[in-house]
Amino acid sequence: MIDRRDAISAIIEATNPNDLIVASLGMISRELHAARDRATNFYMIGSMGLASAVGLGVALLNADRRVTIVEGDGSAMMSLGNFVTIGQEAPKNLLHIILDNESYESTGGQPSVSGNFDFSAIGLKTGYANGKTVSDLKDFSETLHSPHPGPYLLCAKTRLEDHQSAPPRVAIPPEQMMARFRNSLKD
């Protein structure tokens, strides 16, 4: 199992300055924001399950830039229908990362049912060009650094985290976040 903070750090390390990231609400956005906030990160606030839809739209409108969606298993399960649309639209610049801790961690750590199926297999069946599930940091990091035509679904099996050391909520007002992200699309 991978520590989610280590996974976030690996994503940051593999991200180029021009890359765009759409992060689901909750701990993922909080940890990404605390580790490296930048205008090209869009943090989903108050909209569980929509990171893949927003990320797809960003990828389709910015075909010359790599777009990474980072969401948890709970968010991904809420929007499995988006997998079909992503597969149909097939943006080659899209990397869809699911950090799967088999839990709705952001809402209190209730167990999810994601241990009963394989997200990457679902991605492949719905039209993703590539898919892989990993459970160790080395494999995760190597996959992030290797060329991968998209859409690519990368599922990382992660540990349930200790909330005692959770970073603070993203404090950027939504309007300001939207404006700075929109401005970063012009660069």
Tab-separated table of C-alpha atoms in Angstrom:
chain	number	residue	atom	x	y	z
A	1	MET	CA	0.000	0.000	0.000
A	2	ILE	CA	1.106	3.537	-0.750
A	3	ASP	CA	0.969	6.422	1.689
A	4	ARG	CA	-1.283	9.006	0.011
A	5	ARG	CA	1.045	11.888	0.845
A	6	ASP	CA	3.866	10.007	-0.869
A	7	ALA	CA	1.587	9.510	-3.882
A	8	ILE	CA	0.790	13.252	-3.946
A	9	SER	CA	4.524	14.026	-3.757
A	10	ALA	CA	5.205	11.646	-6.663
A	11	ILE	CA	2.470	13.330	-8.718
A	12	ILE	CA	4.001	16.738	-7.996
A	13	GLU	CA	7.472	15.504	-8.942
A	14	ALA	CA	6.160	14.147	-12.260
A	15	THR	CA	4.244	17.343	-13.062
A	16	ASN	CA	5.698	19.844	-15.510
A	17	PRO	CA	5.090	23.585	-14.975
A	18	ASN	CA	2.650	23.692	-17.902
A	19	ASP	CA	0.602	20.668	-16.737
A	20	LEU	CA	-2.896	21.134	-15.325
A	21	ILE	CA	-4.243	19.241	-12.302
A	22	VAL	CA	-7.890	18.832	-11.288
A	23	ALA	CA	-8.117	17.458	-7.737
A	24	SER	CA	-11.225	16.118	-6.050
A	25	LEU	CA	-12.488	17.695	-2.861
A	26	GLY	CA	-11.396	16.659	0.591
A	27	MET	CA	-8.072	15.264	1.697
A	28	ILE	CA	-6.634	15.011	-1.813
A	29	SER	CA	-7.131	18.723	-2.514
A	30	ARG	CA	-5.959	19.631	0.979
A	31	GLU	CA	-2.765	17.601	0.675
A	32	LEU	CA	-2.011	18.797	-2.858
A	33	HIS	CA	-2.592	22.412	-1.812
A	34	ALA	CA	-0.358	22.034	1.268
A	35	ALA	CA	2.402	20.298	-0.697
A	36	ARG	CA	2.498	22.633	-3.714
A	37	ASP	CA	-0.173	25.164	-4.488
A	38	ARG	CA	-0.023	26.657	-7.970
A	39	ALA	CA	-2.397	28.424	-10.335
A	40	THR	CA	-2.548	25.359	-12.606
A	41	ASN	CA	-4.106	23.268	-9.812
A	42	PHE	CA	-7.896	23.333	-9.652
A	43	TYR	CA	-9.287	22.141	-6.318
A	44	MET	CA	-12.856	20.857	-6.430
A	45	ILE	CA	-14.599	22.400	-3.429
A	46	GLY	CA	-18.032	21.097	-2.452
A	47	SER	CA	-18.538	18.919	-5.516
A	48	MET	CA	-17.769	15.276	-4.798
A	49	GLY	CA	-17.699	13.080	-7.870
A	50	LEU	CA	-17.183	15.807	-10.463
A	51	ALA	CA	-13.373	15.898	-10.814
A	52	SER	CA	-13.434	13.510	-13.784
A	53	ALA	CA	-16.082	15.540	-15.636
A	54	VAL	CA	-14.255	18.826	-15.044
A	55	GLY	CA	-10.900	17.233	-15.898
A	56	LEU	CA	-12.289	15.869	-19.164
A	57	GLY	CA	-13.544	19.310	-20.160
A	58	VAL	CA	-10.184	20.874	-19.318
A	59	ALA	CA	-8.353	18.184	-21.334
A	60	LEU	CA	-10.583	18.611	-24.388
A	61	LEU	CA	-10.130	22.390	-24.383
A	62	ASN	CA	-6.357	22.210	-23.778
A	63	ALA	CA	-5.190	19.385	-26.031
A	64	ASP	CA	-1.626	20.718	-26.074
A	65	ARG	CA	-1.224	20.382	-22.279
A	66	ARG	CA	-1.172	17.333	-20.042
A	67	VAL	CA	-4.167	17.221	-17.713
A	68	THR	CA	-4.144	15.068	-14.586
A	69	ILE	CA	-7.280	14.231	-12.619
A	70	VAL	CA	-6.591	13.126	-9.038
A	71	GLU	CA	-9.527	11.722	-7.104
A	72	GLY	CA	-10.342	9.143	-4.474
A	73	ASP	CA	-12.261	5.916	-4.877
A	74	GLY	CA	-15.419	7.421	-3.358
A	75	SER	CA	-15.406	10.273	-5.851
A	76	ALA	CA	-14.695	7.919	-8.761
A	77	MET	CA	-17.534	5.577	-7.778
A	78	MET	CA	-19.959	8.501	-7.704
A	79	SER	CA	-19.160	9.249	-11.341
A	80	LEU	CA	-18.493	5.941	-13.097
A	81	GLY	CA	-20.592	7.195	-16.013
A	82	ASN	CA	-17.867	9.755	-16.704
A	83	PHE	CA	-15.500	6.881	-17.512
A	84	VAL	CA	-17.613	6.086	-20.585
A	85	THR	CA	-17.546	9.704	-21.748
A	86	ILE	CA	-13.787	9.937	-21.194
A	87	GLY	CA	-13.306	6.702	-23.140
A	88	GLN	CA	-15.516	7.952	-25.973
A	89	GLU	CA	-13.827	11.370	-26.207
A	90	ALA	CA	-10.383	9.754	-25.773
A	91	PRO	CA	-8.222	12.790	-24.958
A	92	LYS	CA	-4.620	11.663	-25.431
A	93	ASN	CA	-3.426	14.287	-22.929
A	94	LEU	CA	-5.454	12.944	-19.976
A	95	LEU	CA	-4.093	11.024	-16.992
A	96	HIS	CA	-6.806	9.947	-14.534
A	97	ILE	CA	-5.390	8.940	-11.144
A	98	ILE	CA	-7.554	7.259	-8.516
A	99	LEU	CA	-6.085	7.067	-5.015
A	100	ASP	CA	-8.013	4.096	-3.641
A	101	ASN	CA	-7.998	3.631	0.133
A	102	GLU	CA	-11.331	1.740	0.104
A	103	SER	CA	-12.866	4.507	2.181
A	104	TYR	CA	-14.899	7.688	2.051
A	105	GLU	CA	-12.127	9.310	4.065
A	106	SER	CA	-13.169	12.930	3.646
A	107	THR	CA	-16.604	12.261	5.137
A	108	GLY	CA	-15.436	10.291	8.162
A	109	GLY	CA	-13.662	7.183	6.935
A	110	GLN	CA	-16.672	5.023	6.160
A	111	PRO	CA	-15.664	1.931	4.138
A	112	SER	CA	-16.321	1.969	0.399
A	113	VAL	CA	-16.854	-1.076	-1.806
A	114	SER	CA	-13.951	-0.337	-4.154
A	115	GLY	CA	-12.106	-3.445	-2.969
A	116	ASN	CA	-14.678	-5.497	-4.891
A	117	PHE	CA	-13.614	-4.350	-8.377
A	118	ASP	CA	-10.732	-2.980	-10.456
A	119	PHE	CA	-10.943	0.658	-11.572
A	120	SER	CA	-8.286	0.229	-14.262
A	121	ALA	CA	-10.169	-2.721	-15.788
A	122	ILE	CA	-13.343	-0.614	-15.831
A	123	GLY	CA	-11.398	2.180	-17.525
A	124	LEU	CA	-10.110	-0.169	-20.213
A	125	LYS	CA	-13.590	-1.625	-20.805
A	126	THR	CA	-15.050	1.867	-21.209
A	127	GLY	CA	-12.487	3.022	-23.774
A	128	TYR	CA	-9.430	4.297	-21.917
A	129	ALA	CA	-6.311	3.642	-24.008
A	130	ASN	CA	-4.339	2.408	-20.992
A	131	GLY	CA	-4.953	1.378	-17.406
A	132	LYS	CA	-2.958	0.031	-14.500
A	133	THR	CA	-3.367	-0.659	-10.784
A	134	VAL	CA	-0.337	-0.308	-8.517
A	135	SER	CA	0.239	-0.864	-4.822
A	136	ASP	CA	3.824	0.289	-4.292
A	137	LEU	CA	5.345	3.743	-4.587
A	138	LYS	CA	8.178	2.741	-6.926
A	139	ASP	CA	5.776	1.325	-9.524
A	140	PHE	CA	3.475	4.337	-9.119
A	141	SER	CA	6.323	6.814	-9.617
A	142	GLU	CA	7.769	4.916	-12.601
A	143	THR	CA	4.341	4.849	-14.239
A	144	LEU	CA	3.944	8.603	-13.742
A	145	HIS	CA	7.313	9.228	-15.426
A	146	SER	CA	6.786	6.908	-18.396
A	147	PRO	CA	5.096	8.066	-21.594
A	148	HIS	CA	1.478	7.006	-21.686
A	149	PRO	CA	-0.983	7.946	-24.395
A	150	GLY	CA	-4.287	8.774	-22.848
A	151	PRO	CA	-6.714	8.537	-21.641
A	152	TYR	CA	-4.766	6.595	-19.029
A	153	LEU	CA	-6.365	5.381	-15.790
A	154	LEU	CA	-3.856	4.800	-13.000
A	155	CYS	CA	-5.277	3.377	-9.775
A	156	ALA	CA	-3.003	3.482	-6.724
A	157	LYS	CA	-3.905	1.396	-3.690
A	158	THR	CA	-3.325	3.679	-0.702
A	159	ARG	CA	-3.554	3.449	3.079
A	160	LEU	CA	-6.287	5.048	5.140
A	161	GLU	CA	-4.632	8.109	6.677
A	162	ASP	CA	-4.448	9.484	10.210
A	163	HIS	CA	-6.670	12.574	10.444
A	164	GLN	CA	-4.673	13.936	13.388
A	165	SER	CA	-2.145	15.413	10.966
A	166	ALA	CA	-4.519	16.461	8.176
A	167	PRO	CA	-3.587	19.716	6.448
A	168	PRO	CA	-6.030	22.629	6.659
A	169	ARG	CA	-8.820	23.066	4.148
A	170	VAL	CA	-8.052	24.946	0.945
A	171	ALA	CA	-8.673	28.574	1.928
A	172	ILE	CA	-8.748	30.072	-1.558
A	173	PRO	CA	-12.212	31.522	-2.268
A	174	PRO	CA	-13.814	29.582	-5.160
A	175	GLU	CA	-14.139	32.691	-7.343
A	176	GLN	CA	-10.448	33.497	-6.909
A	177	MET	CA	-9.425	29.895	-7.606
A	178	MET	CA	-11.506	29.832	-10.775
A	179	ALA	CA	-10.022	33.139	-11.960
A	180	ARG	CA	-6.415	32.109	-11.385
A	181	PHE	CA	-6.966	28.707	-13.017
A	182	ARG	CA	-8.665	30.348	-15.996
A	183	ASN	CA	-5.730	32.767	-16.305
A	184	SER	CA	-3.277	29.846	-16.212
A	185	LEU	CA	-5.040	28.370	-19.250
A	186	LYS	CA	-3.984	31.417	-21.265
A	187	ASP	CA	-0.268	30.823	-20.616
